[in-house]
Short mmCIF file of C-alpha atoms in Angstrom, two decimals:
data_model
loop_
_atom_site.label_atom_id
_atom_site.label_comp_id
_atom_site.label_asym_id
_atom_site.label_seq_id
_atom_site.Cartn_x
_atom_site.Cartn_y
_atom_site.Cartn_z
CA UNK A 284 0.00 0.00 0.00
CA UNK A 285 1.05 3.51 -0.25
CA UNK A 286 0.57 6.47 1.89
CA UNK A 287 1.48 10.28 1.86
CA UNK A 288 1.41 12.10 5.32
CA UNK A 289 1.16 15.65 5.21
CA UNK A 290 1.65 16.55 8.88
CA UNK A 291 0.63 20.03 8.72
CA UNK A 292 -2.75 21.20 7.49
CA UNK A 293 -2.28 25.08 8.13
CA UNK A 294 1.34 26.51 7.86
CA UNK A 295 1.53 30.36 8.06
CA UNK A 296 4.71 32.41 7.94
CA UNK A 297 5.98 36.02 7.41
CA UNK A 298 6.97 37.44 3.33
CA UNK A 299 10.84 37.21 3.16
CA UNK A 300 10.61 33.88 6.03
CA UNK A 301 11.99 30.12 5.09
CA UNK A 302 9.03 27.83 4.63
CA UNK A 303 8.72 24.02 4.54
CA UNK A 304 6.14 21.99 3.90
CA UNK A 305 6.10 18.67 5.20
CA UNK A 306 5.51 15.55 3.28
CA UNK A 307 6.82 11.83 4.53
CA UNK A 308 5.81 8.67 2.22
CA UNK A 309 4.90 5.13 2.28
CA UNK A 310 5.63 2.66 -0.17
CA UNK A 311 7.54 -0.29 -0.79
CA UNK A 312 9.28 0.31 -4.26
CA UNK A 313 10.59 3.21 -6.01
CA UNK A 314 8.32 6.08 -5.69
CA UNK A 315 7.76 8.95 -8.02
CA UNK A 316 6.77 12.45 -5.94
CA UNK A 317 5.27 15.52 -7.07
CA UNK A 318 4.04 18.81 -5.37
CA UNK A 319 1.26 19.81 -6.39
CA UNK A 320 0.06 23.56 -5.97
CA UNK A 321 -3.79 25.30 -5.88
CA UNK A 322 -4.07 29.03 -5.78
CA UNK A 323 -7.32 30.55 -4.61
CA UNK A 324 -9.80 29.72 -7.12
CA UNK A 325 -8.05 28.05 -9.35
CA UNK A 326 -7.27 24.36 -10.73
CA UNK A 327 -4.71 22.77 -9.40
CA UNK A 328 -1.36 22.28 -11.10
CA UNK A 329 2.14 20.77 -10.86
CA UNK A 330 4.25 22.69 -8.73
CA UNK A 331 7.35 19.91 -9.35
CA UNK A 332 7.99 16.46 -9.10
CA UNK A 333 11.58 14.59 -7.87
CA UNK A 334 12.17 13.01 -11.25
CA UNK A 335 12.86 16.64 -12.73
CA UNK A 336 15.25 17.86 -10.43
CA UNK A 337 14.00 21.58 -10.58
CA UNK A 338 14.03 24.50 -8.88
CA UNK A 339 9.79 26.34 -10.03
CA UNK A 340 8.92 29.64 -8.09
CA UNK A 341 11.92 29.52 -5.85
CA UNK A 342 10.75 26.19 -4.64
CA UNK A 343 12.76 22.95 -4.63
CA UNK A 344 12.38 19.18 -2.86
CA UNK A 345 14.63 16.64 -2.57
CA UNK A 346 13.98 12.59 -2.05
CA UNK A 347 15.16 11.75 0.69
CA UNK A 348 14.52 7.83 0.67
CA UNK A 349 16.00 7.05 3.91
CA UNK A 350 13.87 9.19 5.91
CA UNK A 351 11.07 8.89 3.06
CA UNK A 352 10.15 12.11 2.72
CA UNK A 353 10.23 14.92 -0.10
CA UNK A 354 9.91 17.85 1.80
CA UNK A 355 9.23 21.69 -0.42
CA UNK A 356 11.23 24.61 0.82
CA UNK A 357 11.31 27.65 -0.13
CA UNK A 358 14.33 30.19 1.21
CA UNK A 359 11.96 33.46 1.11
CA UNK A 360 7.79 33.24 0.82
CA UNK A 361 6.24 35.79 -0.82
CA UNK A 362 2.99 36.58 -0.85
CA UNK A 363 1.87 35.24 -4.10
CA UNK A 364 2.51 32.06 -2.34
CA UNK A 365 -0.38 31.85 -0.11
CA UNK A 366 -2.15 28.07 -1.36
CA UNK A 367 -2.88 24.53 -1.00
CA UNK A 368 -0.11 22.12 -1.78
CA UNK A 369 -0.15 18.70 -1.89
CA UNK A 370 2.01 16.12 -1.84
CA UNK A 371 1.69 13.11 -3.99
CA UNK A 372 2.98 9.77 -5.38
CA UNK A 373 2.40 7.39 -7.91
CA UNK A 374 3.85 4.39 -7.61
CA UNK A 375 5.18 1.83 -10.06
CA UNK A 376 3.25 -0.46 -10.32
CA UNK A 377 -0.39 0.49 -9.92
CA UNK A 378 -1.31 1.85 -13.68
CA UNK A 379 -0.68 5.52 -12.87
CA UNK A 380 -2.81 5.96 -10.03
CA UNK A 381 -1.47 8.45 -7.40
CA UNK A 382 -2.22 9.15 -3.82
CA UNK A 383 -2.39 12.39 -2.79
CA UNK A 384 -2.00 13.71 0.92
CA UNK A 385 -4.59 15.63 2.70
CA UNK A 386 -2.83 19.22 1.52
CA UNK A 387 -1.32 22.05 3.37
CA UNK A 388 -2.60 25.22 3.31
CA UNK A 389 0.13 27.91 3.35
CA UNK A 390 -0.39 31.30 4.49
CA UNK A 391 2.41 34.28 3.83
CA UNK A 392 1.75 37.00 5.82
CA UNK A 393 3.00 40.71 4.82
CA UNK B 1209 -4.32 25.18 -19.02
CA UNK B 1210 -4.34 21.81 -20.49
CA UNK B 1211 -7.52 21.28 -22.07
CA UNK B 1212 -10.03 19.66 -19.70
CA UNK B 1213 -13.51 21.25 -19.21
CA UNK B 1214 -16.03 19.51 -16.68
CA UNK B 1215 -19.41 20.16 -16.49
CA UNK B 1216 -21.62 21.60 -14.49
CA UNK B 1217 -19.35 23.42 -12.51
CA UNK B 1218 -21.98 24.01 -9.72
CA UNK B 1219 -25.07 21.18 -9.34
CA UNK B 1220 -27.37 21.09 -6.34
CA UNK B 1221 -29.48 18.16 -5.80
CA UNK B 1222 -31.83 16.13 -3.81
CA UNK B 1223 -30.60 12.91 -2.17
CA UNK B 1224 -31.51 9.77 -4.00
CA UNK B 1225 -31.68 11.67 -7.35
CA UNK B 1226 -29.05 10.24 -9.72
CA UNK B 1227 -26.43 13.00 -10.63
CA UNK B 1228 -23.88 13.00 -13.62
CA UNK B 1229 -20.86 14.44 -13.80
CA UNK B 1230 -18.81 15.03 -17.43
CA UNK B 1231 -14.93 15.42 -17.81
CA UNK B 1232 -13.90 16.56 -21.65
CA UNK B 1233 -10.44 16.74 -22.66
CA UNK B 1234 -8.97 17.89 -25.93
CA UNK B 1235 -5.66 16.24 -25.16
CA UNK B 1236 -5.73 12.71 -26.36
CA UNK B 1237 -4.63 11.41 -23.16
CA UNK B 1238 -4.90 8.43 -22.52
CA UNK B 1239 -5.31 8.50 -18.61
CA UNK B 1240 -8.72 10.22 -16.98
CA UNK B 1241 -9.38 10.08 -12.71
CA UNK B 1242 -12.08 11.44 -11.13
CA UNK B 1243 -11.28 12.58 -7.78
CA UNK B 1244 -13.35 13.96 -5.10
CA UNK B 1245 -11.84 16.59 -2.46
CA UNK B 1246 -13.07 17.00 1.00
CA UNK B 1247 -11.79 19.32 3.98
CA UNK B 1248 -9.33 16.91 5.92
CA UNK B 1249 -8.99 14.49 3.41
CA UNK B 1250 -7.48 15.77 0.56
CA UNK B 1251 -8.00 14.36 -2.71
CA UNK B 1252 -9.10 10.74 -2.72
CA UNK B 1253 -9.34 8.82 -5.99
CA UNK B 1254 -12.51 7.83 -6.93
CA UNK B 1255 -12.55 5.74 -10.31
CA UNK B 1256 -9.95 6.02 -12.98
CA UNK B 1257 -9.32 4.57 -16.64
CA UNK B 1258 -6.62 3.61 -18.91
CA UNK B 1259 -8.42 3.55 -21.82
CA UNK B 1260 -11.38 3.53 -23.97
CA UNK B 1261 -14.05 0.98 -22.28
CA UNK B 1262 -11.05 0.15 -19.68
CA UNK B 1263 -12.06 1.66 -15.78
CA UNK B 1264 -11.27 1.05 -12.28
CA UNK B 1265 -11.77 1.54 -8.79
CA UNK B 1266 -9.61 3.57 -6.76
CA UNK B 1267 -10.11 4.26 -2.92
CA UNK B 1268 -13.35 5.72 -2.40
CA UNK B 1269 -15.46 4.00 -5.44
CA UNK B 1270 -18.62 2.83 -3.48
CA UNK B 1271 -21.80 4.84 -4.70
CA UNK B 1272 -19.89 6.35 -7.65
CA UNK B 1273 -20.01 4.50 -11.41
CA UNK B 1274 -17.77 5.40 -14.24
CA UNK B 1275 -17.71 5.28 -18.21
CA UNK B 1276 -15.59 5.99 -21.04
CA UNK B 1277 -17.48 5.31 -24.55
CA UNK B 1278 -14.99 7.79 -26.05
CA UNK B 1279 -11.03 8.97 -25.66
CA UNK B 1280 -12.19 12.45 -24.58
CA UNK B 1281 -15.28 11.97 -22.20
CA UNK B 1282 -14.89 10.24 -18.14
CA UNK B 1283 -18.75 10.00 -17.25
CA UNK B 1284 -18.83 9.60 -13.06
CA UNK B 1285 -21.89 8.83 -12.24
CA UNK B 1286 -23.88 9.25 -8.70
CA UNK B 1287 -26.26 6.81 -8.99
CA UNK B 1288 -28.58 7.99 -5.77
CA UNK B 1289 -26.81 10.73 -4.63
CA UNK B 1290 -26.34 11.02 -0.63
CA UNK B 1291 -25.32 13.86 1.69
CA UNK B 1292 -21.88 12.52 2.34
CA UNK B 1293 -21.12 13.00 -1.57
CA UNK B 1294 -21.60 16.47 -0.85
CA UNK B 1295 -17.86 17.55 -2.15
CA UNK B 1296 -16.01 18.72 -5.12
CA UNK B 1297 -14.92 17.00 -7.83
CA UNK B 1298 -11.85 16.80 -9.99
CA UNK B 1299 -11.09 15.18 -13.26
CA UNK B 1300 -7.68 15.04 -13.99
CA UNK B 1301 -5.84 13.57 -17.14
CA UNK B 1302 -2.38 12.10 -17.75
CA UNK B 1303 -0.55 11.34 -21.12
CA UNK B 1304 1.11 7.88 -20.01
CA UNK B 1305 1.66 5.82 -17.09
CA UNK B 1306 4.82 6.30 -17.01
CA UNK B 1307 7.79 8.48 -17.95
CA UNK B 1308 8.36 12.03 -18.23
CA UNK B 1309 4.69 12.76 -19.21
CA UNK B 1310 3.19 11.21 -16.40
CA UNK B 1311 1.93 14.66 -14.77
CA UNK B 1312 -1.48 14.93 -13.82
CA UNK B 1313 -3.41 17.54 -15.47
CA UNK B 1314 -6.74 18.83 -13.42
CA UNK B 1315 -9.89 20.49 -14.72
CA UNK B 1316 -11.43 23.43 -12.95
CA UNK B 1317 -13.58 21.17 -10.41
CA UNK B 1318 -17.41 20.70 -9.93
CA UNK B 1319 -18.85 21.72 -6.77
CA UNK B 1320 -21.91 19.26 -5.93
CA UNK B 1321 -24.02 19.89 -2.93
CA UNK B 1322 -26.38 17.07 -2.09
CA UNK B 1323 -29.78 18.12 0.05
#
């Protein structure tokens, strides 16, 4: 089975602060992890995924598959930030079906 | 915006009336979820499909049906709607299963409230 644990539900922070956002897995093989992002009303979209190796908005997250998790930082939140993200991950062997955590929601305060 | 309508975008109903909801994409994926997302759970994946004719259940399927007649249309259907399927609902698309197109693309949602 797989998992994704998203420990926070509500993160809030000051403009110009480091953020984090939480995300430890659960799964057996070789995972593939994404961010995703939703901005007030709007869809939601691909922030980034592991496989990629990118840095989008100032963001970045690295695998780390001893501690299992694939935590998103960010060195200075901006405004424009304020959003759901959540974590996800599609294993490799279930016909591209992901699991998605429950989502954080990230407030940046001016 | 990839191209991925659903429709309605807004539905209120009456419990035990059947409700359907339509995901179109213009895309030619091959890959079409519907997911549903509630406060405290995230998004939890209802039914999804791998091709024309081809579906399947994911974690939260009871009370929901699916179809795919065509490449471009995910049909989920509510057969007697309840209050507790009182949520909103994402359709989402993917090009493969796997390799560098496997990024899920969403559609704008559909907010259902069941009476």
């Amino acid at each position: 089975a797989q998992r994704v644990t998203q420990p926070e539900k509500l993160l809030s922070v000051f403009k110009g602060a480091p953020v984090e956002l939480k995300c430890n897995y659960s799964y057996s093989g070789s995972p593939e992890l994404f961010w995703y992002v939703q901005y007030s009303r709007q869809r939601l979209q691909l922030l980034l995924r592991h496989i990629s190796r990118e840095s989008i908005k100032g963001f970045t997250a690295d695998l780390n598959k001893g501690e299992t998790s694939f935590h998103l930082k960010k060195p200075f939140a901006q405004e424009e930030d304020s959003a759901m993200y959540y974590c996800a991950l599609r294993g490799n062997t279930n016909a591209g079906k992901s699991t998605f955590g429950d989502g954080t929601t990230l407030t940046v305060k001016p | 915006d990839a191209g991925i309508t659903q429709s309605p975008r807004h539905k209120v109903t009456e419990t035990g009336t059947p409700v359907t909801l339509r995901c179109h994409q213009t895309e030619n994926h091959r890959y079409m979820y519907w997911y549903r997302q509630d406060p405290g759970h995230g998004l939890r994946l209802i039914h999804y499909s791998y091709g024309v004719k081809d579906t399947d259940k994911g974690e939260v399927s009871d009370g929901y049906s699916v179809s795919r007649s065509k490449t471009e249309d995910f049909l989920l259907t509510l057969e007697s709607a309840t209050s507790s399927q009182t949520s909103v609902y994402f359709c989402a698309i993917s090009e493969s299963e796997r390799g560098a197109q496997e990024t899920q693309y969403f559609g704008p949602g559909t907010r259902l409230l069941v009476l």
